[in-house]
Every structure is written in C-alpha cells, then in structure tokens.
Short mmCIF file of C-alpha atoms in Angstrom, two decimals:
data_model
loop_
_atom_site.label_atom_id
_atom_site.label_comp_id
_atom_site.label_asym_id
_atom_site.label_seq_id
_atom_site.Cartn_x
_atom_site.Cartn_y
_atom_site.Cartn_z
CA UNK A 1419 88.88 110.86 119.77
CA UNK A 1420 90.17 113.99 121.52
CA UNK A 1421 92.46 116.62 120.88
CA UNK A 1422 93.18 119.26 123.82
CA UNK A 1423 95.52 121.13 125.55
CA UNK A 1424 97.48 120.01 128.20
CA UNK A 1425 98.78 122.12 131.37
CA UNK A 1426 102.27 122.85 129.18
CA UNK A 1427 100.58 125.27 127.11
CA UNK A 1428 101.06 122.69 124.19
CA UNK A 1429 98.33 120.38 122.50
CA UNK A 1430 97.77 116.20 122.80
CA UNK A 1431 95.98 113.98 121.06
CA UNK A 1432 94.08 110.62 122.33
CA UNK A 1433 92.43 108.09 119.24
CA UNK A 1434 90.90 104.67 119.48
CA UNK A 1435 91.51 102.56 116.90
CA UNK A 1436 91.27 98.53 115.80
CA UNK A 1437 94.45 96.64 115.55
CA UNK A 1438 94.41 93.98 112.85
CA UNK A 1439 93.13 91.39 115.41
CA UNK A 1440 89.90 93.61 115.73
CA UNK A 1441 90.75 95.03 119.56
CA UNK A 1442 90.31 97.74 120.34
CA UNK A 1443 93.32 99.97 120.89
CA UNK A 1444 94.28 103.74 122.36
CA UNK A 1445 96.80 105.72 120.80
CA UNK A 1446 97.95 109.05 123.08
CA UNK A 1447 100.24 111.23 121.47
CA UNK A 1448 101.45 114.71 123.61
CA UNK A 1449 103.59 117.59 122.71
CA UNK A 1450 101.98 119.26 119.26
CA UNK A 1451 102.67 123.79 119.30
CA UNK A 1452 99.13 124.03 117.58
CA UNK A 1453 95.75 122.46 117.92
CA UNK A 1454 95.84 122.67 114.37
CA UNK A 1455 99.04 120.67 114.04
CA UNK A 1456 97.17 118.21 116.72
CA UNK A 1457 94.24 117.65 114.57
CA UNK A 1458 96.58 117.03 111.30
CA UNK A 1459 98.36 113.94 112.95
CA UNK A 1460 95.10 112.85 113.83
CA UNK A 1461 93.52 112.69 110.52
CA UNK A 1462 96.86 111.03 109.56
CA UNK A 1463 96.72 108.38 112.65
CA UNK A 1464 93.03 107.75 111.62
CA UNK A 1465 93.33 107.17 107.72
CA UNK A 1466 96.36 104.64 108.14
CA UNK A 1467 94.35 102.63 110.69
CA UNK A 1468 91.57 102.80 108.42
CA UNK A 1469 93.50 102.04 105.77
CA UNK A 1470 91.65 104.57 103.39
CA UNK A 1471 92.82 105.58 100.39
CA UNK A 1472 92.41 109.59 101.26
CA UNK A 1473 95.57 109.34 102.68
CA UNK A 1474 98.94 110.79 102.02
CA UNK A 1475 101.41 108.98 99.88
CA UNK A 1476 103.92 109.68 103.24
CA UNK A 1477 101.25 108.15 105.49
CA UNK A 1478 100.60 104.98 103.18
CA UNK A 1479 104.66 104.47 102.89
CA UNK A 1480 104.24 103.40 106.61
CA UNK A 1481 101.76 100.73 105.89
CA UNK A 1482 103.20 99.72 102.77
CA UNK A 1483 106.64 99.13 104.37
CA UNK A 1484 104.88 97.29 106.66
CA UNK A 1485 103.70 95.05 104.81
CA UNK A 1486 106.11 94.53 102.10
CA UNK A 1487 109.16 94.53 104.32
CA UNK A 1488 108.99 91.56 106.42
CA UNK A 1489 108.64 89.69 102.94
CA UNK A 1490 111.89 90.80 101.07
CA UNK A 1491 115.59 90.38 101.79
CA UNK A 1492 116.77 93.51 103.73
CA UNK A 1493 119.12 94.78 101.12
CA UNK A 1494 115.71 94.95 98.70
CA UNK A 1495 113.53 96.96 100.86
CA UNK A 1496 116.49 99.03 101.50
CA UNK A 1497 117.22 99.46 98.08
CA UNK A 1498 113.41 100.10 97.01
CA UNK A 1499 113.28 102.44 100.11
CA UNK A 1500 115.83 104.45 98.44
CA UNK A 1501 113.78 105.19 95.42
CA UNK A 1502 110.69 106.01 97.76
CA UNK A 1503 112.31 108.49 99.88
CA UNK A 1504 114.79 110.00 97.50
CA UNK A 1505 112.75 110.14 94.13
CA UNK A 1506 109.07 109.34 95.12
CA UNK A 1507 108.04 110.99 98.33
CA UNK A 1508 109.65 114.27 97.29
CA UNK A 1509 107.26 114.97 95.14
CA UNK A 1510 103.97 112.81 96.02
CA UNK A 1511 104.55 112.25 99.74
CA UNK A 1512 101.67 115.12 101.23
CA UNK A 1513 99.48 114.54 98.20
CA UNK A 1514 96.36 112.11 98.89
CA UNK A 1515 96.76 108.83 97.23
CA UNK A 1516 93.01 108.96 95.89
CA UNK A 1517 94.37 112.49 94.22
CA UNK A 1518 96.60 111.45 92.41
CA UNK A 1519 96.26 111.75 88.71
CA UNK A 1520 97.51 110.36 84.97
CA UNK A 1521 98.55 114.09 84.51
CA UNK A 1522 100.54 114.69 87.99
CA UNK A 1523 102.63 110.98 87.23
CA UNK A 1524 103.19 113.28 83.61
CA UNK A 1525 104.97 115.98 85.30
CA UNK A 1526 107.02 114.01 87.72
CA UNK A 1527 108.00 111.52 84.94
CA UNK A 1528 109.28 115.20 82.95
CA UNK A 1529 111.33 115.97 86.28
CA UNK A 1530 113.59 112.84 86.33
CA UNK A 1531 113.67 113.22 82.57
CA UNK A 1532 115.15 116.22 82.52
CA UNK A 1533 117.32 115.89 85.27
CA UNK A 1534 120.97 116.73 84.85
CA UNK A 1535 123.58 116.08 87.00
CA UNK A 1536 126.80 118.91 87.19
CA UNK A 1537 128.20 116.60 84.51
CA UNK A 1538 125.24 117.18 82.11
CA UNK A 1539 124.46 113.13 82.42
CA UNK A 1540 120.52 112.21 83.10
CA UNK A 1541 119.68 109.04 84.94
CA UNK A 1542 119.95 106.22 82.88
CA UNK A 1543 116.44 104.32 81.29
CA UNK A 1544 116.70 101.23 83.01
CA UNK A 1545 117.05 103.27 86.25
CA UNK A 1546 114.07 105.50 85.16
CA UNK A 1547 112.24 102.00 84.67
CA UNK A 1548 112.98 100.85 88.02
CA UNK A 1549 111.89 104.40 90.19
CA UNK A 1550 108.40 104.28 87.23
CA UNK A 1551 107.85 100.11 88.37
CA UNK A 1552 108.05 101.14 91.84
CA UNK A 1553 105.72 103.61 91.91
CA UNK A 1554 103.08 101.90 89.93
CA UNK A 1555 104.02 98.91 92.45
CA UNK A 1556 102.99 101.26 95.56
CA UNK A 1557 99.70 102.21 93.98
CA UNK A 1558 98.67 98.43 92.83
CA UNK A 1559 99.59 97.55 96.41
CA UNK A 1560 96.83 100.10 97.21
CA UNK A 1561 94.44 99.13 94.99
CA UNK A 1562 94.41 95.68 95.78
CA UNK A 1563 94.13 96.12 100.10
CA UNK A 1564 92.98 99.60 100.57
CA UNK A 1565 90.45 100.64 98.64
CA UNK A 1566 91.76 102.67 95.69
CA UNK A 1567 89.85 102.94 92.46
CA UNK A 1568 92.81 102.78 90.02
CA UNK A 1569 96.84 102.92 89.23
CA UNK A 1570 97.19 106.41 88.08
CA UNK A 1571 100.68 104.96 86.41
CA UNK A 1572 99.01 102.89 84.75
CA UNK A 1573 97.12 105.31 82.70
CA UNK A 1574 99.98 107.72 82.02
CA UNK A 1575 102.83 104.96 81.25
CA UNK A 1576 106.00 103.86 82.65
CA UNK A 1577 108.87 105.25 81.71
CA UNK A 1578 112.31 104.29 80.75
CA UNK A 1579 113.27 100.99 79.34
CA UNK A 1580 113.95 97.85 81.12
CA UNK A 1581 116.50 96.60 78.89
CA UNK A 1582 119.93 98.47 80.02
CA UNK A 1583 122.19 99.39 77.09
CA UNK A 1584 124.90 96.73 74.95
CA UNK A 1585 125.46 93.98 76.74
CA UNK A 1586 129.07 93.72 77.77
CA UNK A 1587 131.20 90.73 78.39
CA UNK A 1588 135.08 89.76 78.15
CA UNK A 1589 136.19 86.83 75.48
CA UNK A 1590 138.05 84.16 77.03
CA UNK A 1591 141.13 85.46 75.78
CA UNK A 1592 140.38 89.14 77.23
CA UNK A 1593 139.72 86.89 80.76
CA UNK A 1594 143.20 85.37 80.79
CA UNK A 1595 145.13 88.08 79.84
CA UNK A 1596 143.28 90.19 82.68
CA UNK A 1597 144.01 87.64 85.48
CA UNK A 1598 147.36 87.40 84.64
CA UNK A 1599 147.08 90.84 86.02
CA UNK A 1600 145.87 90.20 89.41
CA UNK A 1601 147.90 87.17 89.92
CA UNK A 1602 150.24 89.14 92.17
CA UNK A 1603 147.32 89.52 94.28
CA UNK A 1604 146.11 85.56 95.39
CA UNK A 1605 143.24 85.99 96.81
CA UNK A 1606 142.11 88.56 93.99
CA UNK A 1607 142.80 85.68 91.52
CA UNK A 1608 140.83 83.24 93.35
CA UNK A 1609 138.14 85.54 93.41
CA UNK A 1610 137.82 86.17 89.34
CA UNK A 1611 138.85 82.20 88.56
CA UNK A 1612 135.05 81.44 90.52
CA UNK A 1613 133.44 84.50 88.85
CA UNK A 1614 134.57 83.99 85.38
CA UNK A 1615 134.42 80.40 85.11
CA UNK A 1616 131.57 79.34 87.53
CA UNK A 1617 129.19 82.50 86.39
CA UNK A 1618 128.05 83.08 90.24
CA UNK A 1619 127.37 86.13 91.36
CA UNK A 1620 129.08 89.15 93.83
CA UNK A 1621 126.90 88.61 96.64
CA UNK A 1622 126.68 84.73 96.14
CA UNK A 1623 131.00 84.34 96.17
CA UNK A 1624 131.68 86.40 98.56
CA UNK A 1625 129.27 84.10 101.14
CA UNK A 1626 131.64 81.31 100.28
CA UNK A 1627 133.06 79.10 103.09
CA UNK A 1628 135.41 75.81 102.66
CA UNK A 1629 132.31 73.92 103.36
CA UNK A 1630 130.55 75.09 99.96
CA UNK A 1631 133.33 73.18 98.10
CA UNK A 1632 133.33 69.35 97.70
CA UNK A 1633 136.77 69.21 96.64
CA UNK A 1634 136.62 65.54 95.79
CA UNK A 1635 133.64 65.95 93.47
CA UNK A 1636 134.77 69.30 91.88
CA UNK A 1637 131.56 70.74 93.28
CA UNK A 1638 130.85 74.37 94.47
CA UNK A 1639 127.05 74.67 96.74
CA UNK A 1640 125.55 77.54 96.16
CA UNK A 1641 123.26 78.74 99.06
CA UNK A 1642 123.46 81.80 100.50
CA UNK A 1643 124.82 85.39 99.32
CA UNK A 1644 126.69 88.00 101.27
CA UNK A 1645 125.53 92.02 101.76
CA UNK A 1646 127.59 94.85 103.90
CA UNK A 1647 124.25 96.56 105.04
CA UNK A 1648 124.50 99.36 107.67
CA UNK A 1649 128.21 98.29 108.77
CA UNK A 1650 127.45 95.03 109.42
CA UNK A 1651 127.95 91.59 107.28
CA UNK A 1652 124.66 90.09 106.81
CA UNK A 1653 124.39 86.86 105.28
CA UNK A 1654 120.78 85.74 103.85
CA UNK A 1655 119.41 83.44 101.31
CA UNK A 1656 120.70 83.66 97.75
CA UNK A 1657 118.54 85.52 95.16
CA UNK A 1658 115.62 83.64 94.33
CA UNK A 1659 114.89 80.01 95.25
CA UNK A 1660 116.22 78.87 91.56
CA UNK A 1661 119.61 80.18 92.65
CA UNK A 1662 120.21 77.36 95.44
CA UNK A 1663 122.07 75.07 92.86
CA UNK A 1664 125.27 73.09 92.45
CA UNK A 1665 127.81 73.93 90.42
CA UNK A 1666 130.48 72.09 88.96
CA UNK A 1667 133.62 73.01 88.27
CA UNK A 1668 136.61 72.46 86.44
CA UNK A 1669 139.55 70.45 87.50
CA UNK A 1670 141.93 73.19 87.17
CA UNK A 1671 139.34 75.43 89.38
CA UNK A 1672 139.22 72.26 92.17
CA UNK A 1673 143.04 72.45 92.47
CA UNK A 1674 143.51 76.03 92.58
CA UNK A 1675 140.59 76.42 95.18
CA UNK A 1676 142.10 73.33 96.82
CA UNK A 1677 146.00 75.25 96.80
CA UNK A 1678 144.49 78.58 98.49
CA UNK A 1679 142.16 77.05 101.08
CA UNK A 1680 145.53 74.87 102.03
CA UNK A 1681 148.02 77.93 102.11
CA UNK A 1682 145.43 79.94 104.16
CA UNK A 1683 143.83 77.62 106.69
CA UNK A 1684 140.36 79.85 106.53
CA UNK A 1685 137.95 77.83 108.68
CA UNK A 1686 135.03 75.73 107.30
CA UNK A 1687 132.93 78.14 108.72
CA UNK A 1688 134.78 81.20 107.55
CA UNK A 1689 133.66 83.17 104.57
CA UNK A 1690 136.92 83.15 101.90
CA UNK A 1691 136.33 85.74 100.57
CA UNK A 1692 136.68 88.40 103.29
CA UNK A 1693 136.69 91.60 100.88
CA UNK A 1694 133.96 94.31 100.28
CA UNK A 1695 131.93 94.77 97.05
CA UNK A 1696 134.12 97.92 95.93
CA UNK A 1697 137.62 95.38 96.85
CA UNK A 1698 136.52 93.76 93.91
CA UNK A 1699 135.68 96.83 92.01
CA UNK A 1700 139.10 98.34 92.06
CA UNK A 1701 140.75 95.12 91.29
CA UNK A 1702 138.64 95.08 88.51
CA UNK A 1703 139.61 98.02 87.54
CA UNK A 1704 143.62 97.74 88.32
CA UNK A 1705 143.25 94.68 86.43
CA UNK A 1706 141.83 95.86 83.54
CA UNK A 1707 143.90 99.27 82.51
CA UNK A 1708 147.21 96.97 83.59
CA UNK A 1709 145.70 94.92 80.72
CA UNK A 1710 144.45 97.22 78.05
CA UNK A 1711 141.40 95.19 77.76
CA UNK A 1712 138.01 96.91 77.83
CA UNK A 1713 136.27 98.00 81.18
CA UNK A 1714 133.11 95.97 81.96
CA UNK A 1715 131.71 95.52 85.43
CA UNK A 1716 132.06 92.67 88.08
CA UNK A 1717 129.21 91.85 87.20
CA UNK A 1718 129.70 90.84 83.51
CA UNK A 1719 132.05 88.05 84.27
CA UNK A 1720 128.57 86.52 84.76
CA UNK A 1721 127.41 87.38 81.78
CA UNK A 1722 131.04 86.62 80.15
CA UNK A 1723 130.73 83.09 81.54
CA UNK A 1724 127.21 82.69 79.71
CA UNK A 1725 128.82 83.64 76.54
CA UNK A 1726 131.57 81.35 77.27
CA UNK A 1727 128.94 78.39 77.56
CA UNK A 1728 126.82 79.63 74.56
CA UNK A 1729 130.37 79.57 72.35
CA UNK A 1730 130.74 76.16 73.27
CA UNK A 1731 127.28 75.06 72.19
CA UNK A 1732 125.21 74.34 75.64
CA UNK A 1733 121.49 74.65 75.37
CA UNK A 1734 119.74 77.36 77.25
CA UNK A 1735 117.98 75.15 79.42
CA UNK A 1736 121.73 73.24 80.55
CA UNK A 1737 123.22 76.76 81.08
CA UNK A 1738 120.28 78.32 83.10
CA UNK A 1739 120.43 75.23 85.80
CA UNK A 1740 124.22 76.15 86.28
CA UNK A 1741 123.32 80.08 86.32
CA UNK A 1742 120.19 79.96 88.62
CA UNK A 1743 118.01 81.09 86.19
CA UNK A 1744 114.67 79.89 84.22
CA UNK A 1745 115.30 78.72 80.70
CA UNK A 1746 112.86 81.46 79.15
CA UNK A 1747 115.40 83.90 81.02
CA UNK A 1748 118.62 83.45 79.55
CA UNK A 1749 116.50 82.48 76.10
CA UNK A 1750 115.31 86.04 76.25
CA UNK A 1751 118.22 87.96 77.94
CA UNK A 1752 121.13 86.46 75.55
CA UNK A 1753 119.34 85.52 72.16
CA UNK A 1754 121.85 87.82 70.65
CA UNK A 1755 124.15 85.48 71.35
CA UNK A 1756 122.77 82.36 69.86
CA UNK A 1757 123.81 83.76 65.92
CA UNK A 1758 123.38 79.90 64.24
CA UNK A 1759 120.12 79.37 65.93
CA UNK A 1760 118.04 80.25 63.16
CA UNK A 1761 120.16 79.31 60.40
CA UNK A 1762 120.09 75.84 62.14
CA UNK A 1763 116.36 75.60 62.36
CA UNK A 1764 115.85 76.05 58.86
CA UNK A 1765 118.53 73.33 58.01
CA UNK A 1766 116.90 70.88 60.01
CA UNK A 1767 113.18 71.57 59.12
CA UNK A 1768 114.84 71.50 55.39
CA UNK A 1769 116.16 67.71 56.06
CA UNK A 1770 112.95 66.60 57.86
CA UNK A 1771 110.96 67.75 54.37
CA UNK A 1772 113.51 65.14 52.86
CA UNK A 1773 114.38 67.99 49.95
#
C-alpha cells in the first residue's frame, strides 16, 4: 500500500488486494487534489476487498449489487436500486455499516413519514414497507457474508404495511360495458379480452407472439414477460418459475384472437402486442370515464378475473394454477372474497355430526 504524489502536483494511490480466487491483485488509482482525499479512497478500496463491516453503506452498495444483481431480473435490481439511491443512500450512504443504530433507522423512518409532497400527499404504507424491507434486506445481506453483528432494522421495526389499501376490481358487467368502449380501437380490445378474462399479467401479455396461442386447443403459453428498460425492449423470464403455465381460454377468446392475428399477419415470432405499459394506461383510462365505471388500474383486471373465478365457485388451489400463483397465496390475498366459506364449513361439519 502506497499513497504519494506524482510529478502533476496531484496524489495516487497503489493497494494490493485478494480477488475472490485468492490472487493476489494491484489496484493503481492516479489523479486525487489531496493526500488526504488519496488516503480516504484507500480505506474505502481496502474495507470492500476485505469485506469488513466498518465500511460505508455507499461502499457496501458496490458489493451488494454485486452480488445480488447477477441473480435478479434487470427490471428488479433496477427497481430496488431506485430505493437505494433515492431513499437509502441519502441518508446512510457515508455512515459505517457497523454504526449504524436502532435509533438512527428511528429518525430516517420519521423522515419518509413525514414527507409531503407539494400536494400535501405522503408516500403510501405499502411503499414505506417496501424502501423499510429493503433496507433491513441490505443489512441481513451483511450479516450473513461480511461480518456484521446485527440488523439494526430489526431492532427498531419496519415500517409501513404490506397490505396496500381496498382491493379494487371491475364486476363482469363493469368489464363489458368498458370494452365496449375501446372497441373502436382493435388492438386495445384484444388487449383487455386476454387481461380480463385470462387474469395474466402487463408484462406477461405484452411478450405475446402467435406462437403462445394453440388456436386449435384454445390454449394461451405463458413463458416469458416483456419490460421497456433503458429504451430498449427486453424480454426475460416471466415472474417466478410458478408463472410458466398454460392457460386456457374461452372459445369466444380463441376466435377473437384467431380474427386479429388473421387481419394483421403479425409474425409467429412477433410480439402482438407492440404497445408500451402507459398505451395501456391511457386506454384504461379513455375507456373508463367514456364508461362511467370506476377507475381501477391495469393491473386489477387480474385481480377482477380472480373475482370472476371465485363468483363462479373454483377452489383456490384450481384458480392459483391458472394465475401462477401458490394456493396459500390467493387463499390469503382474496379471503375477502370467499363470503360462504365459513358458513359452508359449519353446514358440512353440522351434517357429518348427523344432527
């Protein structure tokens, strides 16, 4: 380890370190105004090599992306990266990780807490949830490979809630008198017919080619979902293994899937749906005030299809196969929903007494 200065009247740095392999590496970096500066980076360079747990919350961000990122889709590390850089490192980034206490995850919780926009609106709780789990995710990650003693978050709490407010869906009556809205608009149509009456997802219909469709078995494959990421389509694996699944469909879906692919020649290759995220969000919204019917998300077709299925008396086990879900999940996320359960249960327990 040096640190000097060179002829340019500025200062460089020259450290020997052990890659993972255990050789025995040289890192040179030139061009620092103080020796001070210098011997900062240094310290830095060292402690991530070293992987100690005296180091910044900015310095262990590097090894932490690292190693979570070749693990996740790209659009999740981009969208945790978000949260680290725009509501984590702000605050913790030149603190030592080692330093951190209960007390200081207190007062940054208080910060988003009382955060206002120039509306007066705070961030909701199941964002507040998902900024509180990623934190606390970042410190187990360091407790677990580098060395430190304990999750500060932990101690202190998470906070926010990770159940998001009333769940909102459209009836199928609400459906059809929507799409009758966007008929003027084919491909639109086409688009809410799979994602109100096959329950997939954005990301997963908008990856849809002809070949997904087996039009002679009424059959839509679902295996890969679609992201616009840095100007560029990426197409990657759908959300969890679970979600690779076939769906089937109804006849009247077949033939109108059948109709456009006909009328449009797309390719076999070729996605069909060749619209962005926020296409779909202002058709959702055209469709909705031309309507009157109330404004949910894209995204609650999904859960409007569940509902659907639920109304017409599928288990939670049949309708989490079609949704790409576990059993446990839907069981849990839509129990609301299942209003004659109990009432049910205590009929037949009352019949199997034989009273």
């Amino acid at each position: 380890m040096s640190v000097k200065q060179d002829g340019n009247g500025t200062w460089e740095v020259s450290a020997w370190y052990h890659d993972w392999q255990g050789n025995r590496k040289r890192k040179h970096k030139r061009g620092f105004a103080t020796k001070r500066e210098a011997k900062a980076w240094e310290r830095s360079f060292l402690a991530r090599q070293e992987g100690a747990p005296d180091m910044t919350m900015a310095d262990f961000f590097e090894i932490y992306r690292d190693d979570r990122m070749p693990h996740l889709k790209l659009n999740t590390w981009r969208n945790k990266e978000q949260v680290i850089v725009g509501k984590i490192l702000p605050y913790f980034g030149e603190k030592k990780l080692n330093e951190i206490t209960p007390a200081d995850i207190l007062k940054w919780q208080s910060l988003l807490l009382n955060h206002r926009d120039k509306h007066g609106k705070g961030y909701s709780d199941t964002y507040l949830r998902t900024v509180s789990t990623q934190l606390s995710s970042m410190f187990n990650h360091a407790v677990r490979y580098y060395g430190l003693p304990a999750n500060p978050v932990a101690k202190a709490g998470k906070m926010g809630s990770a159940k998001g407010g009333e769940m909102r869906f459209w009836t199928k009556d609400e459906y059809e008198r929507f799409s009758r809205e966007v008929m003027d608009k084919p491909l639109s149509y086409l688009a809410f017919e799979v994602l109100y009456w096959t329950g997939v997802r954005e990301g997963e219909l908008l990856a849809l080619t002809p070949g997904d469709f087996d039009l002679a078995r009424g059959t839509l494959s679902v295996t890969k979902s679609y992201q616009r990421i840095d100007g560029e389509d990426v197409v990657t694996c759908p959300k969890t293994p679970k979600s690779n699944r076939v769906i089937a469909m109804p006849d009247f879906l077949t033939e109108e899937v059948a109709d456009y692919l006909r009328l449009n020649g797309t390719g076999p290759d070729e996605r069909i749906f060749q619209v962005s995220k926020s296409y779909l969000y202002h058709e959702m919204e055209r469709g909705s005030r031309a309507a009157g019917v109330k404004r949910i998300r894209v995204h609650d077709l999904r859960h409007s299809h569940v509902s659907l299925l639920i109304e017409l008396g599928f288990n939670p086990l049949a309708i989490a196969d079609r949704m790409g879900h576990k059993s446990v999940d839907i069981t849990l996320r839509y129990a609301h929903l299942f209003p004659h359960a109990q009432g049910q249960m205590a009929s037949a327990l009352q019949n199997e007494r034989g009273m």
